[in-house]
Coordinates of C-alpha atoms in Angstrom, one line a residue:
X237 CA 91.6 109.4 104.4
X238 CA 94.9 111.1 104.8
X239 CA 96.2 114.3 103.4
X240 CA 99.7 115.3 103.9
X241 CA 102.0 118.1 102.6
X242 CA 104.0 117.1 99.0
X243 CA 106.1 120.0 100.2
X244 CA 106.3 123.0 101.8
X245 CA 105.7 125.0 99.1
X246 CA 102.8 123.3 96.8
X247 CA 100.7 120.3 96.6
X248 CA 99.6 117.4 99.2
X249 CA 99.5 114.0 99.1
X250 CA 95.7 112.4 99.1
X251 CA 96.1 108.7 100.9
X252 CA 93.4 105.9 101.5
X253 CA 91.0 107.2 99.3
X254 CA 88.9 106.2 95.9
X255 CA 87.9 109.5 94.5
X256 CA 85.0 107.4 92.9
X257 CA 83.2 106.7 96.4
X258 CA 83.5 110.2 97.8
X259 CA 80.8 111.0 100.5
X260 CA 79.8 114.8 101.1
X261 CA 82.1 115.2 103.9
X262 CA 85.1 113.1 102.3
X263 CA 84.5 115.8 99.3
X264 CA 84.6 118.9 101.5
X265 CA 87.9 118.0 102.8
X266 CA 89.5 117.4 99.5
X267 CA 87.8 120.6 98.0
X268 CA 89.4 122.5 100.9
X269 CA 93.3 121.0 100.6
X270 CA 93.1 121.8 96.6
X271 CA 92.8 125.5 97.5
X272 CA 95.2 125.3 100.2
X273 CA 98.0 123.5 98.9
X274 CA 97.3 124.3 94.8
X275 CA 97.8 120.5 93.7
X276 CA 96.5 117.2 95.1
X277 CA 97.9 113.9 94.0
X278 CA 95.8 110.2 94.6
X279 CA 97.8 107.1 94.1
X280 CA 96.1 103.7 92.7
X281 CA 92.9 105.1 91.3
X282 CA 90.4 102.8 88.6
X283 CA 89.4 105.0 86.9
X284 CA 87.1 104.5 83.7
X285 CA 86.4 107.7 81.5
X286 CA 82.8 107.9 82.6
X287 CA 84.3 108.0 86.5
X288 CA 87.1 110.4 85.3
X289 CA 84.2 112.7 84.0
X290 CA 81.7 112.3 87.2
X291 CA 84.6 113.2 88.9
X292 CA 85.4 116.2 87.3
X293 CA 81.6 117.1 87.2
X294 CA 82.3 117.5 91.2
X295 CA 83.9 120.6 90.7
X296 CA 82.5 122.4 88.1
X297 CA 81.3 122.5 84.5
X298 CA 84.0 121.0 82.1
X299 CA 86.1 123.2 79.5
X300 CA 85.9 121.2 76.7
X301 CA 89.7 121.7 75.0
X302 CA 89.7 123.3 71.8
X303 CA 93.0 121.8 70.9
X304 CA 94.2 118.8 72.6
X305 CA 93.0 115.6 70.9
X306 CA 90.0 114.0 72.4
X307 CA 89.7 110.7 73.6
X308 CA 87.3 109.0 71.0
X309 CA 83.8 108.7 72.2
X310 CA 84.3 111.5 75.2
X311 CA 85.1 115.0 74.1
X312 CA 85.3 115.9 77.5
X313 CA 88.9 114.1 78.3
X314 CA 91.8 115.4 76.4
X315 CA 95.0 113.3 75.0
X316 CA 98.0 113.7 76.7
X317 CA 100.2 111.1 74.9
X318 CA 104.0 110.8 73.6
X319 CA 104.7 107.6 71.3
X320 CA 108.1 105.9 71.6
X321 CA 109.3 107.7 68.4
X322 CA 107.9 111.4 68.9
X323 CA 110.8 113.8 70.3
X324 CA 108.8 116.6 71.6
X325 CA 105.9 116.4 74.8
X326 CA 103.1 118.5 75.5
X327 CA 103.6 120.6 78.1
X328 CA 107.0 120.3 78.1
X329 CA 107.9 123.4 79.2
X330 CA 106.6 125.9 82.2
X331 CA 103.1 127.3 82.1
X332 CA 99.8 127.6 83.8
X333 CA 96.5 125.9 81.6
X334 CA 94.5 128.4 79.5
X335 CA 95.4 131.4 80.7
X336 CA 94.8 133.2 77.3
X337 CA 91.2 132.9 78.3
X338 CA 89.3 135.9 79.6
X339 CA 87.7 133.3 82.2
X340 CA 91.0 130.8 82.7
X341 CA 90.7 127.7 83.7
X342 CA 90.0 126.6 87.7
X343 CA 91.9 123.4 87.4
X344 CA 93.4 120.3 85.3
X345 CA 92.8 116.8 86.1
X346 CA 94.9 114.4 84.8
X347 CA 94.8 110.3 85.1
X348 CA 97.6 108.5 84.2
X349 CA 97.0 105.1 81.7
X350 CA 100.4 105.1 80.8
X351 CA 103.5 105.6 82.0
X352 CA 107.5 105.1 80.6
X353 CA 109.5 102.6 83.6
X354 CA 111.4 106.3 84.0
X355 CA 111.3 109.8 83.6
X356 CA 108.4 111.7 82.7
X357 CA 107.8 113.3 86.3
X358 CA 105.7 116.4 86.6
X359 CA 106.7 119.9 88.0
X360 CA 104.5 122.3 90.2
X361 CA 105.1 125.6 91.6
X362 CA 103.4 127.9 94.1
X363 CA 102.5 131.2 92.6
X364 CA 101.7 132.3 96.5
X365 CA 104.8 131.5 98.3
X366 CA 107.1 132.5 95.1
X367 CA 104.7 136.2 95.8
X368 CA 105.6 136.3 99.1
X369 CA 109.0 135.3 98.7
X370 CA 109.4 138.7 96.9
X371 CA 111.3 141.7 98.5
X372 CA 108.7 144.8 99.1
X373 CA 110.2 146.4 96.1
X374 CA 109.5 144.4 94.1
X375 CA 105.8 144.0 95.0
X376 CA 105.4 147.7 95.1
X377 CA 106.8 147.8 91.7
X378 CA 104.3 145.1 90.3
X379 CA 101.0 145.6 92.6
X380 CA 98.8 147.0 89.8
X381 CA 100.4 146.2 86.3
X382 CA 98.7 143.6 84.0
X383 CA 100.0 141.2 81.6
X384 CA 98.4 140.2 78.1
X385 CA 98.3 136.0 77.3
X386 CA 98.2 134.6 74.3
X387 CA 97.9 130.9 72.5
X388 CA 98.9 131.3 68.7
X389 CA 102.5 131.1 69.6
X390 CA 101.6 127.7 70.9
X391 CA 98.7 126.3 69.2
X392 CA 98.5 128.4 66.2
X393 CA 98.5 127.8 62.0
X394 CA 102.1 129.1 62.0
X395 CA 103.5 128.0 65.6
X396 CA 106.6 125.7 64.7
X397 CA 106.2 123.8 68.3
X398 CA 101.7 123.1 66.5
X399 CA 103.5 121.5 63.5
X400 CA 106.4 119.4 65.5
X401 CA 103.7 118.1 68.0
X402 CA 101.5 117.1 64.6
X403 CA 98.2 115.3 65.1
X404 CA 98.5 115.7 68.9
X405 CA 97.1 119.3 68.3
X406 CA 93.8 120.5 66.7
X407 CA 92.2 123.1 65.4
X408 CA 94.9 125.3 64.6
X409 CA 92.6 128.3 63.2
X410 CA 90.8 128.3 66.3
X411 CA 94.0 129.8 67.9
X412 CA 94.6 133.3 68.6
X413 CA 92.6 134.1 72.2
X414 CA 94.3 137.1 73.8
X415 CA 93.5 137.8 77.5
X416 CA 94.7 140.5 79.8
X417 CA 95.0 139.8 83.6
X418 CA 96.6 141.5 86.8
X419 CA 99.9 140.2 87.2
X420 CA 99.2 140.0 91.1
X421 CA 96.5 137.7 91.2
X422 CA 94.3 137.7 93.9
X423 CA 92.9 134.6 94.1
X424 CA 89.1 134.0 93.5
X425 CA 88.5 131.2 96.6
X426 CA 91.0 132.0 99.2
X427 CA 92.3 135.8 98.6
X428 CA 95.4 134.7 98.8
X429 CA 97.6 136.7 96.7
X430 CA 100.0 135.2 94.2
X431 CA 101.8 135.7 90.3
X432 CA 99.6 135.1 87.4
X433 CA 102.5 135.2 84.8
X434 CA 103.8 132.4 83.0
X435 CA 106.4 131.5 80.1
X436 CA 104.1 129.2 78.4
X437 CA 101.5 132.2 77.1
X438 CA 102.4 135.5 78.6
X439 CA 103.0 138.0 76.1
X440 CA 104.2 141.1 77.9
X441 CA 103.4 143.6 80.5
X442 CA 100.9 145.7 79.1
X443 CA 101.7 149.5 78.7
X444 CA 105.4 148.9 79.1
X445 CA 108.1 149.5 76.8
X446 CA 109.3 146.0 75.3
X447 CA 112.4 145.7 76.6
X448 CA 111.5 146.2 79.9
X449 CA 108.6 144.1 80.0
X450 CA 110.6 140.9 78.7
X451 CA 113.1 142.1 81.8
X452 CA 110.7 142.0 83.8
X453 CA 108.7 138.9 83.0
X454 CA 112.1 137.1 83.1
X455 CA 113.0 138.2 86.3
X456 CA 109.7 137.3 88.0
X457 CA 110.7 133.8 85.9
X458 CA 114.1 133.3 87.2
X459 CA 112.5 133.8 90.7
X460 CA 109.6 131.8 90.2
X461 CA 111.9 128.2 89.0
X462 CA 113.5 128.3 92.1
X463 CA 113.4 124.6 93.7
X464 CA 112.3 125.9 97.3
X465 CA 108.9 127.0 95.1
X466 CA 108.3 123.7 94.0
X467 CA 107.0 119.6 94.1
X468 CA 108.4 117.0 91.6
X469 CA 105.8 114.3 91.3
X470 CA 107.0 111.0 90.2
X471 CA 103.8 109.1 88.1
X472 CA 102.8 105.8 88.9
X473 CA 99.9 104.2 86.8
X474 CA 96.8 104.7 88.1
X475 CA 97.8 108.3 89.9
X476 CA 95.6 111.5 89.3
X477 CA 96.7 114.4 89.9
X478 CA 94.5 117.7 90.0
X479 CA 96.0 121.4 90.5
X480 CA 94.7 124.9 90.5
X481 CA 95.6 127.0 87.2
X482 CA 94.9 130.2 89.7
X483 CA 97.5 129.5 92.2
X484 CA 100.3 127.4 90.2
X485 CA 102.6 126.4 87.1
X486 CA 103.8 122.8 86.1
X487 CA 106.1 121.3 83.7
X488 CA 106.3 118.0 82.1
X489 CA 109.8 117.0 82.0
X490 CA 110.7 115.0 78.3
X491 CA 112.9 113.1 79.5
X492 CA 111.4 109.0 78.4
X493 CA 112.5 109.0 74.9
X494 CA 111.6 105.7 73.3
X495 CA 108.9 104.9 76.1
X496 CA 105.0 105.8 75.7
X497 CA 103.2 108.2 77.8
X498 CA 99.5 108.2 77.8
X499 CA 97.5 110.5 80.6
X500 CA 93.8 111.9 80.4
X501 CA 93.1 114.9 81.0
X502 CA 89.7 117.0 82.3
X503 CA 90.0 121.2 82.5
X504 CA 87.1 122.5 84.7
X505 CA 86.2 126.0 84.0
X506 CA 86.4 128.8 85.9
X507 CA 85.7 132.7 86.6
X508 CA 87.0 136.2 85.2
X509 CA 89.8 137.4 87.0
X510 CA 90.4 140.7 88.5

């Protein structure tokens, strides 16, 4: 087993490895790069959905998703599928996984079954080094504010982006979670320190006037979707990729029109923040 750097900022690369035959050790090691580089990507996995599952299991009880379509016949793996004539992905945009939830998410992992001969590619981001990156300012200015999340934007009754999606989405009324977490994130394994705001389901900057909380939010944005903060992972069939929802964002790019995308996905839970 191999594991080298994706980039400097986020994510390593996990070579000669079949994450179904994992020995104590083998797991350590791979427990240990997910916290240190925020995303770990294995090429040229088998996986069947009971594998994908006892894989998961690994890490932590599974969050079963409220909203994503399940695969039939194992409510533990989520649908994350484009057909040829549907215009708009999920996840198409930049966000971290359920952090409307008082206890968000640890991490995502996602098996590819599917995917279009181009485009498609995933983004990450470090939340640490896009923190440190910062001039002291600004982290004075931020060090103890919180933010408030939210999902019925997104997955809610009314959300235009629920109804254009369609069938991919469930459970509409079940929408409407609100969660308020430190917009400085120490995080829960490694103390690191790092953002914990997104675009996907922040809200605002809680006790701040409006307009300065959306100036704020989209400044720490702007700074944040710098390139020299991220990874660009180009999917192969067969690839899984896993990432921390503490310590980064992603983005899947729609950029495949007329081609089929089809991944898996497994959310483990995770812990309060504070």
């Amino acid at each position: 087993m191999q594991i080298v750097k994706a980039s400097e900022a986020v994510g390593a690369i996990v070579e000669n490895i079949d994450v179904t035959r994992l020995d104590d050790r083998e797991f350590a090691a791979i427990r240990q790069a997910f916290f240190d580089h925020g995303a770990l990507f294995f090429r040229d996995q088998k996986l069947t959905p009971e594998a994908h599952i006892a894989f998961a299991e690994r890490w932590g009880a599974i969050d079963f998703n409220r909203f994503f379509k399940q695969r039939e016949g194992y409510p533990e793996i989520a649908e994350v599928l484009k057909e040829p004539d549907q215009q708009l992905n999920i996840g198409g945009g930049w966000h971290t996984d359920h952090s409307y939830d008082t206890a968000p998410a640890m991490g995502s992992i996602l098996y590819a079954l599917e995917i279009p001969p181009s485009g498609g590619d995933t983004l990450f981001a470090s939340m640490a080094a896009a923190y440190e990156a910062l001039d002291d300012a600004m982290k004075e200015r931020i060090r103890d504010l919180k933010a408030r999340h939210g999902n019925a934007h997104v997955f809610g009754e009314e959300s235009a982006y629920r109804k254009a999606v369609g069938e991919r989405y469930t459970n509409a009324d079940q929408a409407g979670q609100t969660a308020i977490h430190p917009v400085v994130l120490r995080h829960p394994e490694t103390g690191a320190k790092g953002l914990y705001v997104n675009p996907g389901f922040t809200l605002e900057i809680v006790d701040m006037e409006a307009e300065e909380s959306q100036a704020l939010l989209q400044q720490l944005y702007a700074h944040i979707m710098q390139d020299r903060f991220h990874h660009r992972h180009v999917w192969r069939e067969g690839d899984l990729a896993m990432w921390d929802n503490r310590a980064t964002w992603h983005h899947a790019l729609n950029d495949y029109h007329g081609h089929r995308r089809y991944l898996n996905r497994i959310t483990i839970e995770g812990v309060e923040l504070g």
